């Protein structure tokens, strides 16, 4: 009988993480389903990639509305799981996935790349069967916590899987080899964003005015942009954003996922999120690859003086990482024997470079 798997997602980056798993398993005869919240461009991505999905809910605009949605999400996810009957549920420490999976005695696997989700982790962790994080993740998640030598972005940007099939300059409507910069502003509505003070609108406008002196600027924003910046908003099919990041001269912004994505290509990054660094971004900062500041004067100095990393540092870093997607395909197809193997020999993962 065909095996069945649910990928429970609540953010566009999570669709990217699981899409190659979906496609490879589907080719191997598995029946796959995404269950998603409507956040940012999740639906556009799922439709753009022709991925089978069911909509769970819209993401709340603030912490209070997200809390109110939790009981409804439990009920809807319960109905989906009861009907679909999956063998596995993969998620990002979802507060509804893990308990419902435990209720149905379905193997559930949780992934995390941010230590700042600890409040949610306290709800979901007791129900997560197997926890996977990158080696740079410094929290201890207790029993059945396994660390792979890579990061979540390498699930889809590892050279074994990422294929560039568009001309980004043509896509953006700019001359070939024109230097361009991708800027990312986030909504600051996540639970771990409470109390954080990001750049204000005036600072963002000043930043864009400075960047325009050197680059063609394209802004990706979770919130509606003010009229002063609206003309710089990027308008492309979201499935092509990684091709655009690959060839960008610079990524600068508040989005951690997009910062890590750019770094997977060796694109220079200035990360402007005031949250302390964690996970792979902290590792990259320690290696001298990532620049981290939200001070406009410091940003201007970095760009003016071209104070970015040595490419050899990046090549040395990326060369040590495994193909996380192929590692997880092996784990799922050979479960539970694969579990015994990685318990006894954690270095088995290096067969998947």
mmCIF file of C-alpha atoms in Angstrom:
data_model
loop_
_atom_site.group_PDB
_atom_site.id
_atom_site.type_symbol
_atom_site.label_atom_id
_atom_site.label_comp_id
_atom_site.label_asym_id
_atom_site.label_seq_id
_atom_site.Cartn_x
_atom_site.Cartn_y
_atom_site.Cartn_z
ATOM 1 C CA UNK A 1 0.000 0.000 0.000
ATOM 2 C CA UNK A 2 1.246 3.516 -0.829
ATOM 3 C CA UNK A 3 2.603 5.537 2.070
ATOM 4 C CA UNK A 4 0.978 8.869 2.837
ATOM 5 C CA UNK A 5 2.515 12.028 4.272
ATOM 6 C CA UNK A 6 1.282 15.468 5.376
ATOM 7 C CA UNK A 7 3.493 18.561 5.363
ATOM 8 C CA UNK A 8 1.959 21.089 7.753
ATOM 9 C CA UNK A 9 3.142 24.637 6.984
ATOM 10 C CA UNK A 10 2.392 28.143 8.182
ATOM 11 C CA UNK A 11 4.947 30.268 6.329
ATOM 12 C CA UNK A 12 6.172 30.493 2.709
ATOM 13 C CA UNK A 13 9.692 29.368 3.679
ATOM 14 C CA UNK A 14 8.235 26.110 5.017
ATOM 15 C CA UNK A 15 6.742 25.313 1.614
ATOM 16 C CA UNK A 16 10.201 25.689 0.105
ATOM 17 C CA UNK A 17 11.664 23.430 2.796
ATOM 18 C CA UNK A 18 9.326 20.556 2.016
ATOM 19 C CA UNK A 19 8.667 20.934 -1.727
ATOM 20 C CA UNK A 20 11.540 18.703 -2.904
ATOM 21 C CA UNK A 21 10.595 16.072 -0.331
ATOM 22 C CA UNK A 22 7.064 16.212 -1.758
ATOM 23 C CA UNK A 23 8.207 15.880 -5.375
ATOM 24 C CA UNK A 24 10.731 13.092 -4.746
ATOM 25 C CA UNK A 25 8.393 11.058 -2.549
ATOM 26 C CA UNK A 26 5.558 11.527 -5.023
ATOM 27 C CA UNK A 27 7.763 10.104 -7.811
ATOM 28 C CA UNK A 28 8.446 7.146 -5.521
ATOM 29 C CA UNK A 29 4.726 6.458 -5.189
ATOM 30 C CA UNK A 30 3.915 8.268 -1.941
ATOM 31 C CA UNK A 31 0.673 10.258 -1.613
ATOM 32 C CA UNK A 32 1.549 13.745 -0.358
ATOM 33 C CA UNK A 33 -0.479 16.656 0.978
ATOM 34 C CA UNK A 34 0.337 20.157 2.214
ATOM 35 C CA UNK A 35 -1.853 21.626 4.950
ATOM 36 C CA UNK A 36 -1.352 25.375 5.095
ATOM 37 C CA UNK A 37 -2.275 28.602 6.761
ATOM 38 C CA UNK A 38 -2.844 31.549 4.453
ATOM 39 C CA UNK A 39 0.114 33.787 5.249
ATOM 40 C CA UNK A 40 1.838 36.180 2.872
ATOM 41 C CA UNK A 41 2.279 34.197 -0.388
ATOM 42 C CA UNK A 42 1.696 30.616 0.812
ATOM 43 C CA UNK A 43 -1.251 29.966 -1.523
ATOM 44 C CA UNK A 44 0.505 31.551 -4.517
ATOM 45 C CA UNK A 45 3.509 29.292 -3.957
ATOM 46 C CA UNK A 46 1.495 26.104 -3.519
ATOM 47 C CA UNK A 47 -0.466 26.832 -6.673
ATOM 48 C CA UNK A 48 2.616 27.996 -8.567
ATOM 49 C CA UNK A 49 4.407 24.725 -7.752
ATOM 50 C CA UNK A 50 1.242 22.643 -8.399
ATOM 51 C CA UNK A 51 1.372 21.150 -4.903
ATOM 52 C CA UNK A 52 -1.698 19.377 -3.529
ATOM 53 C CA UNK A 53 -2.935 21.297 -0.477
ATOM 54 C CA UNK A 54 -5.774 21.991 1.925
ATOM 55 C CA UNK A 55 -6.267 25.360 3.593
ATOM 56 C CA UNK A 56 -6.363 25.245 7.394
ATOM 57 C CA UNK A 57 -6.907 28.937 8.182
ATOM 58 C CA UNK A 58 -5.719 32.479 7.643
ATOM 59 C CA UNK A 59 -2.849 33.575 9.861
ATOM 60 C CA UNK A 60 -3.936 36.051 12.522
ATOM 61 C CA UNK A 61 -2.708 39.622 12.258
ATOM 62 C CA UNK A 62 -1.640 39.811 15.907
ATOM 63 C CA UNK A 63 -0.860 37.553 18.855
ATOM 64 C CA UNK A 64 -4.402 37.740 20.247
ATOM 65 C CA UNK A 65 -6.066 36.698 16.982
ATOM 66 C CA UNK A 66 -3.549 33.847 16.552
ATOM 67 C CA UNK A 67 -4.411 32.498 20.011
ATOM 68 C CA UNK A 68 -8.129 32.623 19.192
ATOM 69 C CA UNK A 69 -7.489 30.561 16.043
ATOM 70 C CA UNK A 70 -5.806 27.678 17.859
ATOM 71 C CA UNK A 71 -8.969 25.685 18.808
ATOM 72 C CA UNK A 72 -10.330 26.020 15.275
ATOM 73 C CA UNK A 73 -7.016 24.880 13.797
ATOM 74 C CA UNK A 74 -7.046 21.807 16.055
ATOM 75 C CA UNK A 75 -10.532 20.857 14.908
ATOM 76 C CA UNK A 76 -9.854 21.392 11.194
ATOM 77 C CA UNK A 77 -6.517 19.566 11.302
ATOM 78 C CA UNK A 78 -8.159 16.675 13.161
ATOM 79 C CA UNK A 79 -10.696 16.285 10.336
ATOM 80 C CA UNK A 80 -8.019 16.447 7.632
ATOM 81 C CA UNK A 81 -5.842 13.829 9.333
ATOM 82 C CA UNK A 82 -8.782 11.509 10.023
ATOM 83 C CA UNK A 83 -9.747 11.604 6.343
ATOM 84 C CA UNK A 84 -6.245 11.474 4.803
ATOM 85 C CA UNK A 85 -4.774 8.824 7.172
ATOM 86 C CA UNK A 86 -1.070 9.752 6.815
ATOM 87 C CA UNK A 87 1.831 7.550 7.896
ATOM 88 C CA UNK A 88 3.953 10.630 8.709
ATOM 89 C CA UNK A 89 3.304 14.277 9.542
ATOM 90 C CA UNK A 90 6.190 16.747 9.076
ATOM 91 C CA UNK A 91 5.958 20.226 10.551
ATOM 92 C CA UNK A 92 7.849 23.108 12.169
ATOM 93 C CA UNK A 93 6.923 22.288 15.778
ATOM 94 C CA UNK A 94 3.287 23.032 15.052
ATOM 95 C CA UNK A 95 1.068 23.409 18.117
ATOM 96 C CA UNK A 96 -1.746 21.458 16.411
ATOM 97 C CA UNK A 97 0.191 18.936 14.259
ATOM 98 C CA UNK A 98 2.092 17.188 17.025
ATOM 99 C CA UNK A 99 -0.837 16.622 19.450
ATOM 100 C CA UNK A 100 -3.184 15.453 16.679
ATOM 101 C CA UNK A 101 -0.498 13.126 15.313
ATOM 102 C CA UNK A 102 -0.009 11.679 18.805
ATOM 103 C CA UNK A 103 -3.781 11.223 19.140
ATOM 104 C CA UNK A 104 -3.861 9.133 15.948
ATOM 105 C CA UNK A 105 -0.517 7.425 16.716
ATOM 106 C CA UNK A 106 1.001 8.847 13.532
ATOM 107 C CA UNK A 107 4.763 9.372 13.390
ATOM 108 C CA UNK A 108 5.392 13.119 13.496
ATOM 109 C CA UNK A 109 8.695 14.861 12.840
ATOM 110 C CA UNK A 110 9.307 18.464 13.886
ATOM 111 C CA UNK A 111 11.915 20.853 12.497
ATOM 112 C CA UNK A 112 13.154 24.127 13.928
ATOM 113 C CA UNK A 113 15.719 26.755 12.973
ATOM 114 C CA UNK A 114 14.944 29.448 15.525
ATOM 115 C CA UNK A 115 15.579 29.333 19.246
ATOM 116 C CA UNK A 116 13.170 32.263 19.637
ATOM 117 C CA UNK A 117 10.132 30.009 19.231
ATOM 118 C CA UNK A 118 10.709 28.502 22.670
ATOM 119 C CA UNK A 119 7.295 29.546 23.981
ATOM 120 C CA UNK A 120 5.548 27.609 21.218
ATOM 121 C CA UNK A 121 7.991 24.745 21.618
ATOM 122 C CA UNK A 122 6.816 24.260 25.208
ATOM 123 C CA UNK A 123 3.340 23.514 23.837
ATOM 124 C CA UNK A 124 4.327 21.235 20.962
ATOM 125 C CA UNK A 125 7.531 19.524 22.157
ATOM 126 C CA UNK A 126 5.921 16.979 24.501
ATOM 127 C CA UNK A 127 4.027 15.571 21.502
ATOM 128 C CA UNK A 128 6.816 15.610 18.884
ATOM 129 C CA UNK A 129 8.211 12.140 18.204
ATOM 130 C CA UNK A 130 11.469 13.161 16.500
ATOM 131 C CA UNK A 131 13.060 16.620 16.486
ATOM 132 C CA UNK A 132 15.492 17.698 13.758
ATOM 133 C CA UNK A 133 17.565 20.871 13.795
ATOM 134 C CA UNK A 134 20.805 22.082 12.285
ATOM 135 C CA UNK A 135 24.024 21.571 14.244
ATOM 136 C CA UNK A 136 24.199 25.300 14.934
ATOM 137 C CA UNK A 137 20.939 25.121 16.921
ATOM 138 C CA UNK A 138 22.096 25.559 20.512
ATOM 139 C CA UNK A 139 18.969 24.628 22.547
ATOM 140 C CA UNK A 140 18.664 21.092 23.872
ATOM 141 C CA UNK A 141 15.280 19.666 22.876
ATOM 142 C CA UNK A 142 15.605 16.549 24.974
ATOM 143 C CA UNK A 143 15.015 12.971 23.906
ATOM 144 C CA UNK A 144 15.011 12.159 20.178
ATOM 145 C CA UNK A 145 16.669 15.443 19.188
ATOM 146 C CA UNK A 146 18.854 14.886 16.115
ATOM 147 C CA UNK A 147 21.143 17.461 14.525
ATOM 148 C CA UNK A 148 22.095 17.533 10.838
ATOM 149 C CA UNK A 149 25.062 19.434 9.430
ATOM 150 C CA UNK A 150 23.159 21.969 7.369
ATOM 151 C CA UNK A 151 20.290 24.411 7.623
ATOM 152 C CA UNK A 152 16.657 24.449 6.587
ATOM 153 C CA UNK A 153 17.345 26.597 3.517
ATOM 154 C CA UNK A 154 19.626 23.869 2.136
ATOM 155 C CA UNK A 155 16.577 21.597 1.882
ATOM 156 C CA UNK A 156 15.786 23.502 -1.319
ATOM 157 C CA UNK A 157 18.873 25.538 -2.206
ATOM 158 C CA UNK A 158 21.484 22.792 -2.072
ATOM 159 C CA UNK A 159 23.152 22.497 -5.520
ATOM 160 C CA UNK A 160 21.689 18.979 -5.871
ATOM 161 C CA UNK A 161 18.186 20.470 -5.951
ATOM 162 C CA UNK A 162 18.164 24.139 -6.886
ATOM 163 C CA UNK A 163 17.926 24.769 -10.625
ATOM 164 C CA UNK A 164 17.875 28.300 -12.016
ATOM 165 C CA UNK A 165 15.626 28.369 -15.064
ATOM 166 C CA UNK A 166 14.972 32.089 -15.529
ATOM 167 C CA UNK A 167 16.944 35.196 -16.441
ATOM 168 C CA UNK A 168 16.596 37.401 -13.328
ATOM 169 C CA UNK A 169 17.574 40.582 -15.192
ATOM 170 C CA UNK A 170 14.861 40.013 -17.758
ATOM 171 C CA UNK A 171 12.420 39.135 -14.981
ATOM 172 C CA UNK A 172 13.190 42.386 -13.142
ATOM 173 C CA UNK A 173 13.258 44.477 -16.312
ATOM 174 C CA UNK A 174 16.826 45.738 -15.846
ATOM 175 C CA UNK A 175 19.931 45.628 -18.092
ATOM 176 C CA UNK A 176 22.080 42.487 -17.998
ATOM 177 C CA UNK A 177 24.664 42.593 -15.160
ATOM 178 C CA UNK A 178 23.113 45.727 -13.637
ATOM 179 C CA UNK A 179 23.879 45.695 -9.904
ATOM 180 C CA UNK A 180 20.689 45.230 -7.918
ATOM 181 C CA UNK A 181 19.747 44.885 -4.264
ATOM 182 C CA UNK A 182 16.890 42.942 -2.665
ATOM 183 C CA UNK A 183 15.414 44.532 0.474
ATOM 184 C CA UNK A 184 13.079 42.637 2.818
ATOM 185 C CA UNK A 185 10.755 44.124 5.428
ATOM 186 C CA UNK A 186 8.745 41.812 7.719
ATOM 187 C CA UNK A 187 5.416 42.349 9.450
ATOM 188 C CA UNK A 188 6.688 42.135 13.058
ATOM 189 C CA UNK A 189 3.560 40.150 13.982
ATOM 190 C CA UNK A 190 5.273 36.902 15.045
ATOM 191 C CA UNK A 191 5.052 35.843 18.698
ATOM 192 C CA UNK A 192 8.828 36.252 19.152
ATOM 193 C CA UNK A 193 8.712 39.826 17.793
ATOM 194 C CA UNK A 194 6.931 41.263 20.834
ATOM 195 C CA UNK A 195 8.917 44.149 22.327
ATOM 196 C CA UNK A 196 11.319 44.451 19.379
ATOM 197 C CA UNK A 197 11.861 47.931 17.932
ATOM 198 C CA UNK A 198 12.728 47.752 14.221
ATOM 199 C CA UNK A 199 13.521 50.592 11.811
ATOM 200 C CA UNK A 200 10.740 53.135 11.543
ATOM 201 C CA UNK A 201 9.301 54.314 8.235
ATOM 202 C CA UNK A 202 11.576 57.358 7.962
ATOM 203 C CA UNK A 203 14.662 55.212 8.532
ATOM 204 C CA UNK A 204 13.512 52.771 5.861
ATOM 205 C CA UNK A 205 12.969 55.606 3.396
ATOM 206 C CA UNK A 206 16.448 56.991 4.143
ATOM 207 C CA UNK A 207 17.942 53.523 3.682
ATOM 208 C CA UNK A 208 16.288 53.059 0.286
ATOM 209 C CA UNK A 209 17.375 56.541 -0.842
ATOM 210 C CA UNK A 210 20.980 55.634 0.011
ATOM 211 C CA UNK A 211 20.811 52.232 -1.708
ATOM 212 C CA UNK A 212 19.411 53.799 -4.882
ATOM 213 C CA UNK A 213 22.636 55.719 -5.363
ATOM 214 C CA UNK A 214 24.452 52.455 -6.077
ATOM 215 C CA UNK A 215 21.898 49.762 -6.920
ATOM 216 C CA UNK A 216 18.611 49.086 -8.609
ATOM 217 C CA UNK A 217 16.455 48.432 -5.541
ATOM 218 C CA UNK A 218 13.608 45.908 -5.219
ATOM 219 C CA UNK A 219 11.592 45.646 -1.985
ATOM 220 C CA UNK A 220 9.773 42.577 -0.688
ATOM 221 C CA UNK A 221 7.460 43.476 2.186
ATOM 222 C CA UNK A 222 4.920 41.603 4.324
ATOM 223 C CA UNK A 223 3.125 44.870 5.105
ATOM 224 C CA UNK A 224 1.749 47.472 2.730
ATOM 225 C CA UNK A 225 4.550 49.837 1.755
ATOM 226 C CA UNK A 226 4.200 53.610 2.208
ATOM 227 C CA UNK A 227 3.712 55.602 -0.989
ATOM 228 C CA UNK A 228 7.345 56.771 -0.888
ATOM 229 C CA UNK A 229 8.553 53.171 -1.312
ATOM 230 C CA UNK A 230 5.677 51.625 -3.276
ATOM 231 C CA UNK A 231 7.366 52.142 -6.654
ATOM 232 C CA UNK A 232 10.265 49.927 -5.513
ATOM 233 C CA UNK A 233 8.099 46.947 -4.590
ATOM 234 C CA UNK A 234 9.114 43.766 -6.410
ATOM 235 C CA UNK A 235 6.483 42.290 -8.719
ATOM 236 C CA UNK A 236 7.457 38.803 -9.837
ATOM 237 C CA UNK A 237 6.026 35.319 -9.562
ATOM 238 C CA UNK A 238 7.170 34.276 -6.057
ATOM 239 C CA UNK A 239 8.459 30.920 -7.336
ATOM 240 C CA UNK A 240 11.339 32.855 -8.948
ATOM 241 C CA UNK A 241 12.513 34.744 -5.867
ATOM 242 C CA UNK A 242 15.498 32.454 -5.302
ATOM 243 C CA UNK A 243 16.817 32.990 -8.808
ATOM 244 C CA UNK A 244 16.628 36.720 -8.114
ATOM 245 C CA UNK A 245 18.487 36.277 -4.802
ATOM 246 C CA UNK A 246 21.191 34.169 -6.427
ATOM 247 C CA UNK A 247 22.247 36.914 -8.826
ATOM 248 C CA UNK A 248 21.656 39.901 -6.508
ATOM 249 C CA UNK A 249 24.627 42.088 -5.610
ATOM 250 C CA UNK A 250 23.302 42.414 -2.064
ATOM 251 C CA UNK A 251 20.473 41.306 0.216
ATOM 252 C CA UNK A 252 19.588 43.652 3.062
ATOM 253 C CA UNK A 253 16.636 43.208 5.350
ATOM 254 C CA UNK A 254 14.793 42.017 8.430
ATOM 255 C CA UNK A 255 13.800 38.587 7.117
ATOM 256 C CA UNK A 256 15.916 35.784 8.610
ATOM 257 C CA UNK A 257 14.778 33.148 6.111
ATOM 258 C CA UNK A 258 15.622 35.302 3.118
ATOM 259 C CA UNK A 259 18.964 36.254 4.662
ATOM 260 C CA UNK A 260 19.861 32.596 5.056
ATOM 261 C CA UNK A 261 18.631 31.871 1.520
ATOM 262 C CA UNK A 262 20.849 34.580 0.048
ATOM 263 C CA UNK A 263 23.830 33.228 1.985
ATOM 264 C CA UNK A 264 23.243 29.750 0.523
ATOM 265 C CA UNK A 265 24.169 31.317 -2.838
ATOM 266 C CA UNK A 266 27.067 33.344 -1.477
ATOM 267 C CA UNK A 267 25.153 36.606 -1.969
ATOM 268 C CA UNK A 268 26.414 39.254 0.522
ATOM 269 C CA UNK A 269 23.944 39.942 3.333
ATOM 270 C CA UNK A 270 23.346 42.767 5.790
ATOM 271 C CA UNK A 271 20.806 41.482 8.300
ATOM 272 C CA UNK A 272 18.911 44.387 9.889
ATOM 273 C CA UNK A 273 16.697 42.511 12.359
ATOM 274 C CA UNK A 274 17.322 43.736 15.975
ATOM 275 C CA UNK A 275 16.730 40.258 17.427
ATOM 276 C CA UNK A 276 19.944 38.620 18.683
ATOM 277 C CA UNK A 277 21.395 36.160 16.189
ATOM 278 C CA UNK A 278 20.601 32.475 16.586
ATOM 279 C CA UNK A 279 21.068 29.199 14.732
ATOM 280 C CA UNK A 280 22.805 29.220 11.374
ATOM 281 C CA UNK A 281 22.846 33.035 11.202
ATOM 282 C CA UNK A 282 24.807 33.143 14.448
ATOM 283 C CA UNK A 283 27.199 30.543 13.026
ATOM 284 C CA UNK A 284 27.671 32.537 9.814
ATOM 285 C CA UNK A 285 28.237 35.759 11.748
ATOM 286 C CA UNK A 286 30.908 34.022 13.811
ATOM 287 C CA UNK A 287 32.647 32.943 10.621
ATOM 288 C CA UNK A 288 32.667 36.532 9.335
ATOM 289 C CA UNK A 289 30.238 35.816 6.482
ATOM 290 C CA UNK A 290 27.144 37.670 7.732
ATOM 291 C CA UNK A 291 26.956 41.408 8.574
ATOM 292 C CA UNK A 292 24.415 42.261 11.288
ATOM 293 C CA UNK A 293 23.362 45.830 12.014
ATOM 294 C CA UNK A 294 20.254 48.016 11.825
ATOM 295 C CA UNK A 295 22.209 51.250 12.237
ATOM 296 C CA UNK A 296 21.888 53.275 9.032
ATOM 297 C CA UNK A 297 25.351 54.852 9.349
ATOM 298 C CA UNK A 298 26.975 51.434 9.786
ATOM 299 C CA UNK A 299 25.073 50.058 6.804
ATOM 300 C CA UNK A 300 26.242 52.954 4.652
ATOM 301 C CA UNK A 301 29.832 52.397 5.782
ATOM 302 C CA UNK A 302 29.736 48.649 5.002
ATOM 303 C CA UNK A 303 28.419 49.280 1.498
ATOM 304 C CA UNK A 304 30.640 52.287 0.739
ATOM 305 C CA UNK A 305 33.784 50.427 1.808
ATOM 306 C CA UNK A 306 32.674 47.053 0.396
ATOM 307 C CA UNK A 307 33.214 45.388 3.760
ATOM 308 C CA UNK A 308 31.839 41.995 2.846
ATOM 309 C CA UNK A 309 33.234 38.499 3.391
ATOM 310 C CA UNK A 310 35.964 36.672 1.535
ATOM 311 C CA UNK A 311 34.396 34.197 -0.918
ATOM 312 C CA UNK A 312 36.766 31.481 0.307
ATOM 313 C CA UNK A 313 35.069 31.638 3.715
ATOM 314 C CA UNK A 314 31.728 30.899 2.090
ATOM 315 C CA UNK A 315 33.090 28.066 -0.070
ATOM 316 C CA UNK A 316 34.709 26.426 2.966
ATOM 317 C CA UNK A 317 31.433 26.705 4.888
ATOM 318 C CA UNK A 318 29.033 25.397 2.242
ATOM 319 C CA UNK A 319 31.361 22.544 1.309
ATOM 320 C CA UNK A 320 30.933 20.922 4.726
ATOM 321 C CA UNK A 321 27.127 20.777 4.601
ATOM 322 C CA UNK A 322 24.985 17.765 3.734
ATOM 323 C CA UNK A 323 22.111 17.409 1.270
ATOM 324 C CA UNK A 324 19.388 17.544 3.922
ATOM 325 C CA UNK A 325 16.579 16.623 1.536
ATOM 326 C CA UNK A 326 18.223 13.378 0.403
ATOM 327 C CA UNK A 327 19.068 12.585 4.013
ATOM 328 C CA UNK A 328 15.386 12.957 5.015
ATOM 329 C CA UNK A 329 14.198 10.931 2.014
ATOM 330 C CA UNK A 330 16.440 8.091 3.216
ATOM 331 C CA UNK A 331 15.198 8.528 6.794
ATOM 332 C CA UNK A 332 11.513 8.356 5.808
ATOM 333 C CA UNK A 333 11.834 5.489 3.339
ATOM 334 C CA UNK A 334 13.848 3.352 5.748
ATOM 335 C CA UNK A 335 12.045 4.216 8.973
ATOM 336 C CA UNK A 336 12.280 2.807 11.653
ATOM 337 C CA UNK A 337 15.604 1.146 10.722
ATOM 338 C CA UNK A 338 16.994 4.577 9.795
ATOM 339 C CA UNK A 339 16.265 5.800 13.314
ATOM 340 C CA UNK A 340 18.409 3.052 14.810
ATOM 341 C CA UNK A 341 21.226 3.872 12.373
ATOM 342 C CA UNK A 342 21.453 7.586 13.207
ATOM 343 C CA UNK A 343 21.161 6.878 16.922
ATOM 344 C CA UNK A 344 24.143 4.538 16.755
ATOM 345 C CA UNK A 345 26.107 6.536 14.176
ATOM 346 C CA UNK A 346 25.205 10.256 13.872
ATOM 347 C CA UNK A 347 27.937 10.676 11.229
ATOM 348 C CA UNK A 348 25.971 8.448 8.863
ATOM 349 C CA UNK A 349 24.453 11.717 7.588
ATOM 350 C CA UNK A 350 27.728 12.595 5.829
ATOM 351 C CA UNK A 351 26.944 9.972 3.201
ATOM 352 C CA UNK A 352 24.465 12.539 1.876
ATOM 353 C CA UNK A 353 26.849 15.355 0.923
#
